[in-house]
Each structure stands twice: as C-alpha cells, then as structure tokens.
Amino acid sequence: MIEICPSILSADFSRLGENIHTVDLGGADQIHLDVMDGHFVPNITFGPPLIKSIRPVSSKPYWAHLMISEPEKYIKSFIKAGVDGIVIHAEVKADTVELCKLIHDNGCDAGISLNPATPIEVILKILKHFERALIMTVNPGFGGQKFMSEQLDKIVRIRENYGNDIDVEVDGGIDVSTAPMAVKAGANMLVAGSAIFRKADPVAAMTALRRAAEDAEQILQ
Ligand code: DX5
Ligand code: ZN
C-alpha cells in the first residue's frame, strides 16, 4: 500500500486549515510538516504553535520533518503540539539513536532522514531503531525543486537490508512522473508539496499521484 503525504510547505498559508481539510477529505494518508530553522537549511518555516493550531483540522497522522540543527531542544515541544511522528536528520550533531529514544520515550514514532550528500552507510546500521527512513531527493529547504533520481539507490539498499520491516518515504520533486521511479525502487510513502498544493485541483492531483504510484507497484508484483 502506497501512502500519500501532502507537504503543507506548498500550501496557501493564508488558508492553511482549509487546505489541510481539503487533502484530508481527498484521501491524504498523512500530513507532512516541514520545520526549518534557517540554520540547518537556508529557509525558515514554522514551529510547535502553528502545528498545535492545525492539529484539530485532521485526524490523519501528522509527521514533523525537522530540518533543524538542534532537534534535542524541541522534540518534546513538537510532541506536545500533537504530532504522531518526528523525523530527525542524520546530519545533526547529536547522537541520533539517543534522539530516537527520546522520541519513543515521549510516545511518538521516529524517522531518520538523509540529505542527498550523505551516504546511506551513515544510517544503515541504526535504522533498526526507527519506524521510518526519509530519503531526500532534493536538497532540503524549498519546495518545487528537481527530483534527484540518483538518490533512489539508497532506497534499494534499505530494502536489501531491512525488507519490509521499515517504512521508506521519499521527499522532494515527487510528481506523477517521478513517483513511479520511487515506488519501483521500494518506497512505500511519498511526500509531495507542489505537485498537490500548486495544482488547481489538489484532490485530483493527489488521486493522479496515487494512481501513478499504484500502477508502478502493480508492475512490481
Ligand atoms: C523540502 C521539503 C519537502 C518539500 C517538498 O525541503 O522537505 O517536504 O515540501 O516539496 P516538493 O514536493 O515541491 O518537492
Ligand atoms: Zn519534507
């Protein structure tokens, strides 16, 4: 089963609640929340207060993708704001297995993400602690960038080592033409921002994305 996770980074922030409500009713599986601190990435987005205010809009799982340098300082605040899962980056200074434990101890699921420049070997051994791997197929920081297909080999490597024991999510440049490549590599969760929210009909765009992904999945079976 492929899961579609709209990233609100590309939503209309003046109508954020409405936008989330639309994709919720339209069949989104999860809501992807891109948190940026202007330090780990060259952009700033939002934090726990905003997440708390949009939490009641949907009962789907909310996952925060923390593109921040010191996640250890904020993990508890994000969990208090109501997220179901937290993705940290492998490139942060802190011990990521300790961060994973902190997330779990506070009742949340945990994921780990890799920037394009970071080799898969950095997380292959520690992945057993996490529920999810998030493979970046753009350099994090902005929506609407070009998909980096050479990153897909990382997904293949995870599946070779872990089979279906972990969720593998792809983030960056996902649309109807790139989603099938990600699924064929072994991804079961797709993040999409501009391919959903920058379209005139986000629900139709999400449906088209799901269809493209499921067609690719069928070919695999
Ligand atoms: C990029 C973010 C992505 C972003 C994807 O740093 O992590 O989640 O929203 O945007 P698109 O789907 O437009 O590439
Ligand atoms: Zn993201």
PDB file of N, CA, C and O and ligand atoms in Angstrom, residues 7 32-34 36 65 67 134 136 171 191, ligand 2:
ATOM      1  N   SER A   7       2.786  17.695   1.658  1.00  0.00           N
ATOM      2  CA  SER A   7       3.606  18.610   2.446  1.00  0.00           C
ATOM      3  C   SER A   7       2.977  19.994   2.401  1.00  0.00           C
ATOM      4  O   SER A   7       2.831  20.580   1.325  1.00  0.00           O
ATOM      5  N   HIS A  32       2.414  16.031   6.131  1.00  0.00           N
ATOM      6  CA  HIS A  32       3.864  16.206   6.280  1.00  0.00           C
ATOM      7  C   HIS A  32       4.158  17.673   6.607  1.00  0.00           C
ATOM      8  O   HIS A  32       3.771  18.577   5.870  1.00  0.00           O
ATOM      9  N   LEU A  33       4.870  17.875   7.721  1.00  0.00           N
ATOM     10  CA  LEU A  33       5.104  19.226   8.243  1.00  0.00           C
ATOM     11  C   LEU A  33       6.592  19.554   8.183  1.00  0.00           C
ATOM     12  O   LEU A  33       7.394  18.972   8.928  1.00  0.00           O
ATOM     13  N   ASP A  34       6.976  20.459   7.304  1.00  0.00           N
ATOM     14  CA  ASP A  34       8.389  20.783   7.103  1.00  0.00           C
ATOM     15  C   ASP A  34       8.819  21.905   8.032  1.00  0.00           C
ATOM     16  O   ASP A  34       8.481  23.064   7.826  1.00  0.00           O
ATOM     17  N   MET A  36      11.743  24.190   9.460  1.00  0.00           N
ATOM     18  CA  MET A  36      13.081  24.670   9.077  1.00  0.00           C
ATOM     19  C   MET A  36      13.499  25.827   9.976  1.00  0.00           C
ATOM     20  O   MET A  36      12.675  26.678  10.301  1.00  0.00           O
ATOM     21  N   HIS A  65       8.896  16.874   9.912  1.00  0.00           N
ATOM     22  CA  HIS A  65      10.208  16.637   9.307  1.00  0.00           C
ATOM     23  C   HIS A  65      11.100  17.770   9.804  1.00  0.00           C
ATOM     24  O   HIS A  65      11.004  18.898   9.324  1.00  0.00           O
ATOM     25  N   MET A  67      14.023  19.839   9.945  1.00  0.00           N
ATOM     26  CA  MET A  67      15.254  20.295   9.287  1.00  0.00           C
ATOM     27  C   MET A  67      15.827  21.403  10.164  1.00  0.00           C
ATOM     28  O   MET A  67      15.831  22.584   9.807  1.00  0.00           O
ATOM     29  N   LEU A 134      13.501   8.486   5.732  1.00  0.00           N
ATOM     30  CA  LEU A 134      13.029   9.520   4.794  1.00  0.00           C
ATOM     31  C   LEU A 134      14.192   9.890   3.883  1.00  0.00           C
ATOM     32  O   LEU A 134      15.182  10.484   4.324  1.00  0.00           O
ATOM     33  N   MET A 136      15.799  12.000   1.065  1.00  0.00           N
ATOM     34  CA  MET A 136      15.628  13.284   0.368  1.00  0.00           C
ATOM     35  C   MET A 136      16.080  13.138  -1.084  1.00  0.00           C
ATOM     36  O   MET A 136      17.207  12.710  -1.353  1.00  0.00           O
ATOM     37  N   ASP A 171      11.087  12.198  -0.365  1.00  0.00           N
ATOM     38  CA  ASP A 171      10.693  13.600  -0.208  1.00  0.00           C
ATOM     39  C   ASP A 171      11.505  14.484  -1.152  1.00  0.00           C
ATOM     40  O   ASP A 171      12.734  14.556  -1.048  1.00  0.00           O
ATOM     41  N   VAL A 191       6.045  11.875  -0.211  1.00  0.00           N
ATOM     42  CA  VAL A 191       5.751  13.250   0.192  1.00  0.00           C
ATOM     43  C   VAL A 191       5.613  14.069  -1.096  1.00  0.00           C
ATOM     44  O   VAL A 191       6.426  13.917  -2.009  1.00  0.00           O
TER      45      VAL A 191
HETATM   46 ZN    ZN B   2       9.900  17.345   3.986  1.00  0.00          ZN
END
